[in-house]
Short mmCIF file of C-alpha atoms (C1' of nucleotides) in Angstrom, two decimals:
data_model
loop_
_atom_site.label_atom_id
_atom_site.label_comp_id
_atom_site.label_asym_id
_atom_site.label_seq_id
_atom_site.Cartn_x
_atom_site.Cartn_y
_atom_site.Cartn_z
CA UNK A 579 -4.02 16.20 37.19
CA UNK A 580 -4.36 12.86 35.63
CA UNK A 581 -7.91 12.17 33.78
CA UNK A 582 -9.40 8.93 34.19
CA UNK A 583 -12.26 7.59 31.40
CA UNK A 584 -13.80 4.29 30.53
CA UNK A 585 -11.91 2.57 28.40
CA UNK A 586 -14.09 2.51 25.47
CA UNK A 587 -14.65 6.24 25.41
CA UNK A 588 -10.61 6.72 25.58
CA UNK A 589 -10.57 4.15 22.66
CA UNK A 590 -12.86 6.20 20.30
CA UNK A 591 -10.84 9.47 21.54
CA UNK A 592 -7.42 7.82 20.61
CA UNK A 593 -9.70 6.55 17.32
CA UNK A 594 -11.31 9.77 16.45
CA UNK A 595 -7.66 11.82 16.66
CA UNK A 596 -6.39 9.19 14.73
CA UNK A 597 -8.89 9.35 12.06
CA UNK A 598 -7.91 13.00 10.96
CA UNK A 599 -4.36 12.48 11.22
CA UNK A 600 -4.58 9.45 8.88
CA UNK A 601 -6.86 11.74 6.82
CA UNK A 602 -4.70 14.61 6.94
CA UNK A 603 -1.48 13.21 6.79
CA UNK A 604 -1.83 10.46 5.93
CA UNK A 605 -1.28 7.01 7.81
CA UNK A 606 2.66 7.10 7.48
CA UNK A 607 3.71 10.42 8.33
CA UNK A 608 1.31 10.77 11.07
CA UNK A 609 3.66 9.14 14.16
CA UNK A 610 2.19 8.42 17.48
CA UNK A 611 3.49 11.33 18.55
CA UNK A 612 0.73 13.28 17.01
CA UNK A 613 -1.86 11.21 18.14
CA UNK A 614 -0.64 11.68 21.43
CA UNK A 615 -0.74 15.13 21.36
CA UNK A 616 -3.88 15.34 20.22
CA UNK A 617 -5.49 13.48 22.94
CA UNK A 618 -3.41 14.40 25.67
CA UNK A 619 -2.33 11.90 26.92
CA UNK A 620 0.80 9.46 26.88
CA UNK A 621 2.72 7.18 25.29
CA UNK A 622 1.41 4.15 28.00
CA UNK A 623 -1.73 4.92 27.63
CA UNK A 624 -2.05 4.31 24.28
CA UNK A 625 -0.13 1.06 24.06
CA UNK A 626 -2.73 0.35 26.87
CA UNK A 627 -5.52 0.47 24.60
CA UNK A 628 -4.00 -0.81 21.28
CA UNK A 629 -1.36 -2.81 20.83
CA UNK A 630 0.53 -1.24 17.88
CA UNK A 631 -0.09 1.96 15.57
CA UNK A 632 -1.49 -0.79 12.90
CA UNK A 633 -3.83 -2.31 15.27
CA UNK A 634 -5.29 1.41 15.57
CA UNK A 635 -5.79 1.63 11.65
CA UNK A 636 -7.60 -1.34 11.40
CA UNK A 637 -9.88 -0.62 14.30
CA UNK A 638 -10.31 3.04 12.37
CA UNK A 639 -11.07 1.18 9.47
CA UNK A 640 -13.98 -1.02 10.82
CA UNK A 641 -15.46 1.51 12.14
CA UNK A 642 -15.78 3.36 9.34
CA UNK A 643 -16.80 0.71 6.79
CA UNK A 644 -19.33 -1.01 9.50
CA UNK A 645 -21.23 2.44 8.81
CA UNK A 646 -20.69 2.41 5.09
CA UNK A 647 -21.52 -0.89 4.89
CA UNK A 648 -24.60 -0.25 6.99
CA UNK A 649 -26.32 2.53 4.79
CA UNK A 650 -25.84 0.47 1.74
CA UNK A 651 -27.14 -2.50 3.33
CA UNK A 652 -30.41 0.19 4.29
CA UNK A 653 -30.61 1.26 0.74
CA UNK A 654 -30.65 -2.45 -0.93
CA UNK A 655 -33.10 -3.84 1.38
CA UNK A 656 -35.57 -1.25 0.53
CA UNK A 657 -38.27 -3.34 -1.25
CA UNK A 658 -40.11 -0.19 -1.99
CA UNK A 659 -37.52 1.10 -4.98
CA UNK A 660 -37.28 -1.20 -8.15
CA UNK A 661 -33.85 -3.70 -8.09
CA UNK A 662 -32.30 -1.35 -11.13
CA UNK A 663 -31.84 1.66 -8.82
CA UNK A 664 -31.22 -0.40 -5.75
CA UNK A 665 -27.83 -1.91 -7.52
CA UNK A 666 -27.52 1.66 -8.53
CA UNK A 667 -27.70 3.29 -5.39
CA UNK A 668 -26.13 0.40 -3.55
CA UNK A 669 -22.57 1.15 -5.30
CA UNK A 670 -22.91 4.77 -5.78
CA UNK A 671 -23.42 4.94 -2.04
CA UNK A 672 -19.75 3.71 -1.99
CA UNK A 673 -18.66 6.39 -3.75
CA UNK A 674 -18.10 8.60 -0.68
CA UNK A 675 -16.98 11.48 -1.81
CA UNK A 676 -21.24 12.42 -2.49
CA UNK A 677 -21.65 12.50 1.17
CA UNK A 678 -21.29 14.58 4.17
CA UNK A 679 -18.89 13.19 6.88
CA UNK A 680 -16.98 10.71 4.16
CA UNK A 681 -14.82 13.16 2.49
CA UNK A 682 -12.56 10.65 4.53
CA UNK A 683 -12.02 8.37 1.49
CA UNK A 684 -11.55 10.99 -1.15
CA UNK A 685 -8.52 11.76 0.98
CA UNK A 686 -7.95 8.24 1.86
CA UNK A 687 -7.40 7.62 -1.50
CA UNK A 688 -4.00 9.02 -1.52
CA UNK A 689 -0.54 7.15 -3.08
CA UNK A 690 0.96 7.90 0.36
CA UNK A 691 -1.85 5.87 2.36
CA UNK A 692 -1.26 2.96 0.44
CA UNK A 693 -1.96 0.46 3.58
CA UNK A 694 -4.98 1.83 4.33
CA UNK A 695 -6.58 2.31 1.21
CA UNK A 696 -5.66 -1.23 0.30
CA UNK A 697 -7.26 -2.52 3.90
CA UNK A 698 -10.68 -0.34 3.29
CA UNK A 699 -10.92 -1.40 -0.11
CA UNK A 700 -10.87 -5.17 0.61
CA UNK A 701 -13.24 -4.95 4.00
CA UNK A 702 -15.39 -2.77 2.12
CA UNK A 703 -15.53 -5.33 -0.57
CA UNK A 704 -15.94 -7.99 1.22
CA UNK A 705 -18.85 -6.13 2.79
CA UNK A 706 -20.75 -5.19 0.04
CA UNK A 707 -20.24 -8.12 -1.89
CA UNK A 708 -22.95 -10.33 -0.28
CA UNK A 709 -25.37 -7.65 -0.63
CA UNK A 710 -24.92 -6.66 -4.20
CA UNK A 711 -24.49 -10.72 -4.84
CA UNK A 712 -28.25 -10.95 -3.67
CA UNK A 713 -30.19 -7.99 -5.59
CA UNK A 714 -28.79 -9.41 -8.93
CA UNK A 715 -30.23 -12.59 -7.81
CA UNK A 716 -33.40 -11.29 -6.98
CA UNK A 717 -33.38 -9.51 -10.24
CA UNK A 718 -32.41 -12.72 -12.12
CA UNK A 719 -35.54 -14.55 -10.46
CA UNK A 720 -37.59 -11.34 -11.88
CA UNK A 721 -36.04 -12.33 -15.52
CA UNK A 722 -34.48 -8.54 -15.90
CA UNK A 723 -31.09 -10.09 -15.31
CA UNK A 724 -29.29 -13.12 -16.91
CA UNK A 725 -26.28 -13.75 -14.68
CA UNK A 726 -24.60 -17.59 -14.33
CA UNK A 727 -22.18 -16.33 -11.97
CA UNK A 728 -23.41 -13.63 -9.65
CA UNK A 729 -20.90 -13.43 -6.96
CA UNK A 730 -18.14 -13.49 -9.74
CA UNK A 731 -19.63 -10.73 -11.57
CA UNK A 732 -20.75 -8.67 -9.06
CA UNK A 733 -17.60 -9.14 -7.31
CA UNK A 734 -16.31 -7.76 -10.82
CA UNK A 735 -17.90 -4.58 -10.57
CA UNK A 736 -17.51 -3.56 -7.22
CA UNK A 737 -13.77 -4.28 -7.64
CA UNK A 738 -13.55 -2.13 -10.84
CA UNK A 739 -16.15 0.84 -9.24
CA UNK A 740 -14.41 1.12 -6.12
CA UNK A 741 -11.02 1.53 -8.05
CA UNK A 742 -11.59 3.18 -11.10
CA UNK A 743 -13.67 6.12 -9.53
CA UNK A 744 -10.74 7.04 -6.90
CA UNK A 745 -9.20 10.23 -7.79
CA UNK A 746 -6.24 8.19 -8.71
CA UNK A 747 -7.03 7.22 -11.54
CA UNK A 748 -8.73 10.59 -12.67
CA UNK A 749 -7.17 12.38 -15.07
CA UNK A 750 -9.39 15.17 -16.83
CA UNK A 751 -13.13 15.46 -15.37
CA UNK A 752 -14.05 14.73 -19.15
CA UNK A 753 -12.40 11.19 -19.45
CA UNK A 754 -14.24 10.43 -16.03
CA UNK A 755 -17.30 10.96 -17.39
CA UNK A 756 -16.85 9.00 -20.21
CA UNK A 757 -15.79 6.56 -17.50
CA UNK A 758 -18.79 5.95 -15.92
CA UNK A 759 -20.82 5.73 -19.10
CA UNK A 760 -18.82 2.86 -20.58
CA UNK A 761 -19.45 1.80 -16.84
CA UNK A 762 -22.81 1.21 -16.88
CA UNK A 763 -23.13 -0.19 -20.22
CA UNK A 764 -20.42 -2.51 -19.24
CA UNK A 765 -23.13 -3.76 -16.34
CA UNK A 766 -25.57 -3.97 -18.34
CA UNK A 767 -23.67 -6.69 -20.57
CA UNK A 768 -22.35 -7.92 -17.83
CA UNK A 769 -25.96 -8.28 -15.82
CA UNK A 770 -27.48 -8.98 -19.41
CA UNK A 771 -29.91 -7.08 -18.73
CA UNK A 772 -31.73 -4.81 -21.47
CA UNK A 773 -29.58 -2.10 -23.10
CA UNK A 774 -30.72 1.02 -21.64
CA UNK A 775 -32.19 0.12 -18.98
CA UNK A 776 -30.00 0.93 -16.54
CA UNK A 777 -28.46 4.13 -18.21
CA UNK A 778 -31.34 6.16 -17.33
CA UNK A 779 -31.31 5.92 -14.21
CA UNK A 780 -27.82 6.11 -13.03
CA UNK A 781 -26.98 9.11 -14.57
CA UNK A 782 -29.33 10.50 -12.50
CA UNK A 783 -27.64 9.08 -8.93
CA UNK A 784 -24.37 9.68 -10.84
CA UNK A 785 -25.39 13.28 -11.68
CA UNK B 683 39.85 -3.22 0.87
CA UNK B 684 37.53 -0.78 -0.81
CA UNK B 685 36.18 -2.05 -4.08
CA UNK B 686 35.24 0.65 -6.50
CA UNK B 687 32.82 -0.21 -9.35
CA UNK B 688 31.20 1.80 -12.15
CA UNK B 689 27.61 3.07 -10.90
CA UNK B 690 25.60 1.63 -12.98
CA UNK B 691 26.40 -1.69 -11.81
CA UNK B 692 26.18 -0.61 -8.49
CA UNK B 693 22.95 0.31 -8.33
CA UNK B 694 22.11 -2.79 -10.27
CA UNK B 695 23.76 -5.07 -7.68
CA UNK B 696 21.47 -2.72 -5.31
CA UNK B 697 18.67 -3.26 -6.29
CA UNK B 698 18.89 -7.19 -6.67
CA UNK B 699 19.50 -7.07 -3.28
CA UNK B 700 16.56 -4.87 -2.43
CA UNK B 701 14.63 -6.84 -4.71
CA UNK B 702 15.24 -10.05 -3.03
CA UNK B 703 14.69 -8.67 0.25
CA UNK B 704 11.74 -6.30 -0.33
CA UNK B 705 10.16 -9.47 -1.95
CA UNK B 706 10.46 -11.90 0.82
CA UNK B 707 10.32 -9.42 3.95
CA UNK B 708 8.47 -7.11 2.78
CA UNK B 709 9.37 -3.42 1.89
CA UNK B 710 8.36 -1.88 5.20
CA UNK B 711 10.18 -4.36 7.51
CA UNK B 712 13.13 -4.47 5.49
CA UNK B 713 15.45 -1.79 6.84
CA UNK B 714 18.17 -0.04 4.53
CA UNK B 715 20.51 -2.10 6.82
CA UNK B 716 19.20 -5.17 5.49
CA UNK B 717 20.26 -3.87 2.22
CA UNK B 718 23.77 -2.38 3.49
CA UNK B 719 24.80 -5.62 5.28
CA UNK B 720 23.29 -7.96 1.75
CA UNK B 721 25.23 -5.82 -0.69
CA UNK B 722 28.07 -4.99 1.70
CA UNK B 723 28.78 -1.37 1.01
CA UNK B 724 28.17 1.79 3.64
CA UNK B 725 25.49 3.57 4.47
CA UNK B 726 26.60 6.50 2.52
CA UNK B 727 27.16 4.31 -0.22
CA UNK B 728 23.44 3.31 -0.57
CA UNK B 729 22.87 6.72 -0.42
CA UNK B 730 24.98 7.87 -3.18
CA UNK B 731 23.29 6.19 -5.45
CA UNK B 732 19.69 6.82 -4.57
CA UNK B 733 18.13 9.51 -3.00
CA UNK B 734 15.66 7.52 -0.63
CA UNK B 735 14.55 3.79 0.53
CA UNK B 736 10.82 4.96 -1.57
CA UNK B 737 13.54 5.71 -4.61
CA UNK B 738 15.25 2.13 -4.45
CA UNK B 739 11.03 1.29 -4.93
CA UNK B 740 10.49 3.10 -7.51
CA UNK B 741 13.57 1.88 -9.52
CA UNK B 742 13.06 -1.65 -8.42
CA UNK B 743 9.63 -1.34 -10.14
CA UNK B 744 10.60 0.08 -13.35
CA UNK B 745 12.91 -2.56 -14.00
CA UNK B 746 10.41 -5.38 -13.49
CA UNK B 747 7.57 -3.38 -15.04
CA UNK B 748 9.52 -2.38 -17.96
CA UNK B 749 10.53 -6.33 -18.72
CA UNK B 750 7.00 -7.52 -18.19
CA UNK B 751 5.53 -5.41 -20.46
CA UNK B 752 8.27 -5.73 -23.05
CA UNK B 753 7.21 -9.50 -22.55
CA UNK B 754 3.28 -8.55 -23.37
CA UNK B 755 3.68 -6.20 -26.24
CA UNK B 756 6.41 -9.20 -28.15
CA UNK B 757 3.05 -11.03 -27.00
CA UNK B 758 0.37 -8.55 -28.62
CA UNK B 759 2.17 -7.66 -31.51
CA UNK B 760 2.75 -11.33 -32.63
CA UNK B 761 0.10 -11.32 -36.23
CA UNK B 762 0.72 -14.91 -36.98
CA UNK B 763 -2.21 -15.44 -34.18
CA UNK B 764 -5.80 -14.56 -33.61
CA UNK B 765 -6.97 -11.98 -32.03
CA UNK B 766 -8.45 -13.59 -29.17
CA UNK B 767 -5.88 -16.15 -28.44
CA UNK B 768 -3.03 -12.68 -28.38
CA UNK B 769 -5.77 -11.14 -25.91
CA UNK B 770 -5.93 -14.41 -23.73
CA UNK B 771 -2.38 -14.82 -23.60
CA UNK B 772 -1.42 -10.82 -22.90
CA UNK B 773 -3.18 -11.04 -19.86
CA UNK B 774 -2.28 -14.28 -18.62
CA UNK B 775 1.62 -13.36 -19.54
CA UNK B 776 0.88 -10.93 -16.18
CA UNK B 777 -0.88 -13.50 -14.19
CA UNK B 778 3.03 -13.68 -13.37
CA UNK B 779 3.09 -17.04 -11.05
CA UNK B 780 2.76 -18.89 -14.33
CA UNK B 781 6.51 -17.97 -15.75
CA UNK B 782 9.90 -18.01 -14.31
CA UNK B 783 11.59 -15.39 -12.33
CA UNK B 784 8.53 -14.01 -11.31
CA UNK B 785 7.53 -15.59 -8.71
CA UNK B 786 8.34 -12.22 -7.62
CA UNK B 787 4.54 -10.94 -8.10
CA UNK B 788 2.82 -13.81 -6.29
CA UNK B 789 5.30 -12.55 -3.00
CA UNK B 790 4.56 -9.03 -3.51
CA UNK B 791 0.57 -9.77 -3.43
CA UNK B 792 0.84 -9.59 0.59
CA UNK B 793 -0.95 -7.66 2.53
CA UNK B 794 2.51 -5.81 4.09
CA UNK B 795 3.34 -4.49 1.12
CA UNK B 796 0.73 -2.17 0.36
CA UNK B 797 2.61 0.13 -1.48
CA UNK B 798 5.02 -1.62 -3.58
CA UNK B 799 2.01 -3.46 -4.55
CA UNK B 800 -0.04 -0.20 -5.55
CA UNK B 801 2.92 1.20 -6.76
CA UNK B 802 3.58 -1.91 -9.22
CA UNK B 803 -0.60 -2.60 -10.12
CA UNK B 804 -0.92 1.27 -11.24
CA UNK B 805 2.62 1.10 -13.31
CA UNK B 806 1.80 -2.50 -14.87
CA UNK B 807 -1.92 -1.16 -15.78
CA UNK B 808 -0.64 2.01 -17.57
CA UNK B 809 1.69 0.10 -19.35
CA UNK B 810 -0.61 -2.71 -21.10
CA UNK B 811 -4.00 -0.98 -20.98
CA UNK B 812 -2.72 1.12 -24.59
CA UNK B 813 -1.65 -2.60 -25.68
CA UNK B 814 -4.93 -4.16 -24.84
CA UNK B 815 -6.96 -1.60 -26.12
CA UNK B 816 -4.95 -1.33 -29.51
CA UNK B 817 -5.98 -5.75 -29.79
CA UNK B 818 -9.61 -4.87 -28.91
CA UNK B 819 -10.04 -2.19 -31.62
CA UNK B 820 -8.39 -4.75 -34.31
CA UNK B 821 -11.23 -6.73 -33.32
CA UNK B 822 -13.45 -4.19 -33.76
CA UNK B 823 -12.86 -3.80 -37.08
CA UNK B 824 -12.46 -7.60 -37.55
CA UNK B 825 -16.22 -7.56 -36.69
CA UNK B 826 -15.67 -10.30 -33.66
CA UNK B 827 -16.01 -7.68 -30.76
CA UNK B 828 -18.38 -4.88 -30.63
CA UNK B 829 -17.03 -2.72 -27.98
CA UNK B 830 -18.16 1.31 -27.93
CA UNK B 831 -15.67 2.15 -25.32
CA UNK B 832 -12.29 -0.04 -25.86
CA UNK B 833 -10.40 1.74 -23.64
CA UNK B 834 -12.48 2.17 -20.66
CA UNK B 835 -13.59 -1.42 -21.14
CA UNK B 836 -10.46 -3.04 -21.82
CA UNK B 837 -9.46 -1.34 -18.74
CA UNK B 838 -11.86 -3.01 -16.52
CA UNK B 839 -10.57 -6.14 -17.67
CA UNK B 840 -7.47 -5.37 -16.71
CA UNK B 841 -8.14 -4.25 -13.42
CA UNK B 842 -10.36 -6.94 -12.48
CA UNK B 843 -8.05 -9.47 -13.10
CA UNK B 844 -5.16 -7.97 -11.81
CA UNK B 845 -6.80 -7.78 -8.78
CA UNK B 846 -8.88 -10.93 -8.63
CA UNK B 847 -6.21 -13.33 -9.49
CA UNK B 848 -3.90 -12.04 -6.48
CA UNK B 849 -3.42 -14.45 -3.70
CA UNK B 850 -5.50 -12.08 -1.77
CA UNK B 851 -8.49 -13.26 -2.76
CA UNK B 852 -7.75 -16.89 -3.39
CA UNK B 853 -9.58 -18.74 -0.62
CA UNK B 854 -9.97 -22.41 -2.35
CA UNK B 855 -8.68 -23.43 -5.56
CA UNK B 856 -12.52 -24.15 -5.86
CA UNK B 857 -13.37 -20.53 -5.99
CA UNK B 858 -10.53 -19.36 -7.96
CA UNK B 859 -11.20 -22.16 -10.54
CA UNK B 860 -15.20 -20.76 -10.84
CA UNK B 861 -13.87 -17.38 -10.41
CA UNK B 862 -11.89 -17.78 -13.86
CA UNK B 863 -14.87 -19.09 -15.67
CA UNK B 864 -17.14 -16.23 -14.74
CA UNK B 865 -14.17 -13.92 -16.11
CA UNK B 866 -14.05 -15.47 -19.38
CA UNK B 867 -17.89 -15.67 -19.79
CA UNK B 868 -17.82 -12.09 -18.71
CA UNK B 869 -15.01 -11.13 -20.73
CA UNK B 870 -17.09 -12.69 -23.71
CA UNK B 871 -20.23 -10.63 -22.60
CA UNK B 872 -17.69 -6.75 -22.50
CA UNK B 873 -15.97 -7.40 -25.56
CA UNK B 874 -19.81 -8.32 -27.23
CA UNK B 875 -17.87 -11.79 -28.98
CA UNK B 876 -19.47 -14.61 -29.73
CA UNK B 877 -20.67 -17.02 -26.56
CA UNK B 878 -18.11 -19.29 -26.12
CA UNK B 879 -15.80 -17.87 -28.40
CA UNK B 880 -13.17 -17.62 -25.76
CA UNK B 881 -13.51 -19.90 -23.52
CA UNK B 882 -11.54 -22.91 -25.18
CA UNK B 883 -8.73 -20.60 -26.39
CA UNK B 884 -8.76 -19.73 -22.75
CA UNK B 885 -9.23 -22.50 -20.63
CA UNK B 886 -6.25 -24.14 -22.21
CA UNK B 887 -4.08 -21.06 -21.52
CA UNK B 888 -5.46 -20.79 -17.67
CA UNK B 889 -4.91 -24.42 -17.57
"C1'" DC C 1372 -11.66 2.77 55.23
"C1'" DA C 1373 -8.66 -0.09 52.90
"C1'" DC C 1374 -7.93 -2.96 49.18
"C1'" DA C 1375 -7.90 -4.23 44.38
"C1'" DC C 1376 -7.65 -3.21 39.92
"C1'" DA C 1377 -8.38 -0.49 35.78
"C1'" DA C 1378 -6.51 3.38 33.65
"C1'" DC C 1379 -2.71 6.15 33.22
"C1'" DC C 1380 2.20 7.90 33.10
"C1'" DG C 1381 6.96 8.96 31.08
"C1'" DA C 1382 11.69 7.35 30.79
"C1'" DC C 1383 14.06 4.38 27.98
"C1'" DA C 1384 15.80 0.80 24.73
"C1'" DA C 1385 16.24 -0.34 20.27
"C1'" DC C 1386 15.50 0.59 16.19
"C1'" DC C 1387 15.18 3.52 11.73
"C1'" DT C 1388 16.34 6.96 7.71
"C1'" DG C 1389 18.96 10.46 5.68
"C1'" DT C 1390 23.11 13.81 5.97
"C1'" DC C 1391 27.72 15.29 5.76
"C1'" DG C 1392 32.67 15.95 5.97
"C1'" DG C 1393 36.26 13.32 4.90
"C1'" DT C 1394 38.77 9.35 2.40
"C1'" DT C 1395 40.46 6.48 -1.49
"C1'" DA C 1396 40.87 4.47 -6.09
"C1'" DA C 1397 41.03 5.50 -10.84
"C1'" DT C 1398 41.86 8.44 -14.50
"C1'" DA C 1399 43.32 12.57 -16.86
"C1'" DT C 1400 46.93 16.03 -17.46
"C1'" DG C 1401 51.27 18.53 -17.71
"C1'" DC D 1403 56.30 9.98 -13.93
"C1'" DA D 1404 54.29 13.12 -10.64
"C1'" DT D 1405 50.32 15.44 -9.67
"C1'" DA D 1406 45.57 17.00 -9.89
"C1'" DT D 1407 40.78 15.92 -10.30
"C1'" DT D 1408 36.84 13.54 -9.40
"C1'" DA D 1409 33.63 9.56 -9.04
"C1'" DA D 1410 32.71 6.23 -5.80
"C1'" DC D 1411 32.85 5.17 -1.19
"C1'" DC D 1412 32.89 5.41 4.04
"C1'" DG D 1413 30.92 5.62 8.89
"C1'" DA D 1414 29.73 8.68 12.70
"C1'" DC D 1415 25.89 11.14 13.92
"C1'" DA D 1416 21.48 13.85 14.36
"C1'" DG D 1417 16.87 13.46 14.83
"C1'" DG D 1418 13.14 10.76 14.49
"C1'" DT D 1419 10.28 6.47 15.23
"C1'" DT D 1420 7.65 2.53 17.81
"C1'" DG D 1421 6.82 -0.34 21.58
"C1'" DT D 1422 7.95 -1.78 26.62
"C1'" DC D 1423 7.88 -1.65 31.46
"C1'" DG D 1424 7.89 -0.57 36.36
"C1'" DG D 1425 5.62 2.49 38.87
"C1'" DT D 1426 1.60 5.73 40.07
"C1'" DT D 1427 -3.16 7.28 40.84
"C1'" DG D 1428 -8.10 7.42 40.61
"C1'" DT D 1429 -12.42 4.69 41.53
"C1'" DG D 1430 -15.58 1.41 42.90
"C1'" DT D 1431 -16.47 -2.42 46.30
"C1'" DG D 1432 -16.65 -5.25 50.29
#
DNA sequence: CACACAACCGACAACCTGTCGGTTAATATG
DNA sequence: CATATTAACCGACAGGTTGTCGGTTGTGTG
């Protein structure tokens, strides 16, 4: 008994199997095979609605960062909180492993995965980048900041932020916490803004 | 005719071939064919000597990695010359489009080859980050920098620009002109030198 | 009710990697 | 010099992969 759906609903199916393979087993052990299994249905059927097992990790992959991207656009538009914690919260909202649903890119971060990782990391940058560029302008009009080039250097510490923290590069939970100290006083020279003020409070998002 | 040679140059004659090919092709679309039919031995042959197509990577790596930062450290070592000038021109000596026979790295900067690019970032930043960091301590004591956390810091540098300078993020020689500046100005602002203390040295170097 | 078309199917071609038993050149040994 | 040993080599083959294509079936529409 065949099953007939709208295609879009098919198209998250085929996305949402995908997503935990890639997860699971990463993106080039998993074969189409197992996707197809998973959904149940066959091999036309899928090349009906993508066009190659790539095209299917890069529609996984924009459909995860357009939500990532989205909360941290949320979080640095909200006037309410001072521009210190928004920066602060803006980039530690990238570092998914703190949140439910997004263990995704803990595992992500894999040697195996190397495609994806590298194809979230740049659309994620590439996201965020605007939005990050903007609060340190706002917070060089409020004279906390001193920054000549603020897409350059902000682009500089989402680069290193997104890489660094993987687990990749994690060696002893004691080194990584030394890590993200000489991270933020790195930003703070870097954003020239005053020492200590940002040290506060980030190790409190940090934790 | 079989031709019978000692392994070592074998695998040598192997991986040029692999080298070549994994460079312009790419390493997923090249097939071990490719390499078969380019070095002309058998299947089995190719086998022999390695264990796996990810193996020929690996080994492939190593031997450029090992050169380059043989090439850094003769670079880093060299006390007839500043401080800052041997940090300037350790890191551009990997900015590897500016020397001969490696045009190799500006190839493997596509978006294909996510893995042999991983693979070769994480291997080429383990091998100069103990360099670096020794050259920023020096000038430590030398009272020009004032860096708390070399390593972690020097690290970021690294990083950044091994990233940053790809192709990848080249849009217009514009950009990646301004995108140069910012790095030295913020390279001046991590290491805590002396405003405009690098930028000549450097400019000339970046040309 | 029949017609059109979107969604679905599965066999199949054309690859691909890694294995394995067997072969040959070179070298050591009696 | 004959023979044994072994390092280097060979190619057929198993088992897997992705993407294609002609044909089928459900569903909405005139």
């Amino acid at each position: 008994m065949r099953v007939v759906k709208e295609a879009a609903e098919r198209r998250n199916e085929i996305l949402d199997a995908a997503e935990e393979l890639f997860v699971t087993k990463g993106y080039d052990k998993t074969s189409t095979n197992d996707i197809l299994d998973k959904v149940k249905i066959a091999r036309g059927t899928l090349y009906y609605h993508f066009k190659s097992k790539e095209d299917i990790l890069n529609a996984m992959i924009d459909r995860i960062n357009s939500s990532l991207i989205a909360r941290a656009e949320a979080v640095a538009k909200d006037k309410s909180v001072p521009i210190v914690e928004r920066i602060v919260m803006t980039i530690s909202s990238l570092r998914v492993n703190t949140d439910i649903g997004n263990e995704i890119i803990t595992l992500v971060h894999k040697p195996q995965n190397a495609l994806m990782h590298q194809k979230m990391q740049k659309s994620l940058v590439e996201g965020v980048l605007p939005i990050l560029t903007d609060l340190v302008n706002e917070g060089n009009k409020e004279g906390i900041f001193d920054v000549k080039y603020p897409k350059e250097t902000t682009e500089m510490l989402i680069l290193y932020s997104t890489i660094a923290f993987d687990d990749d590069y994690d060696e002893s939970p004691e080194s990584s916490k030394k890590r993200i100290i000489a991270f933020l006083i790195n930003t703070e020279r870097l954003l020239g803004a005053k020492e200590g003020s940002l040290q506060k409070t980030m190790m409190k998002l940090f934790n």
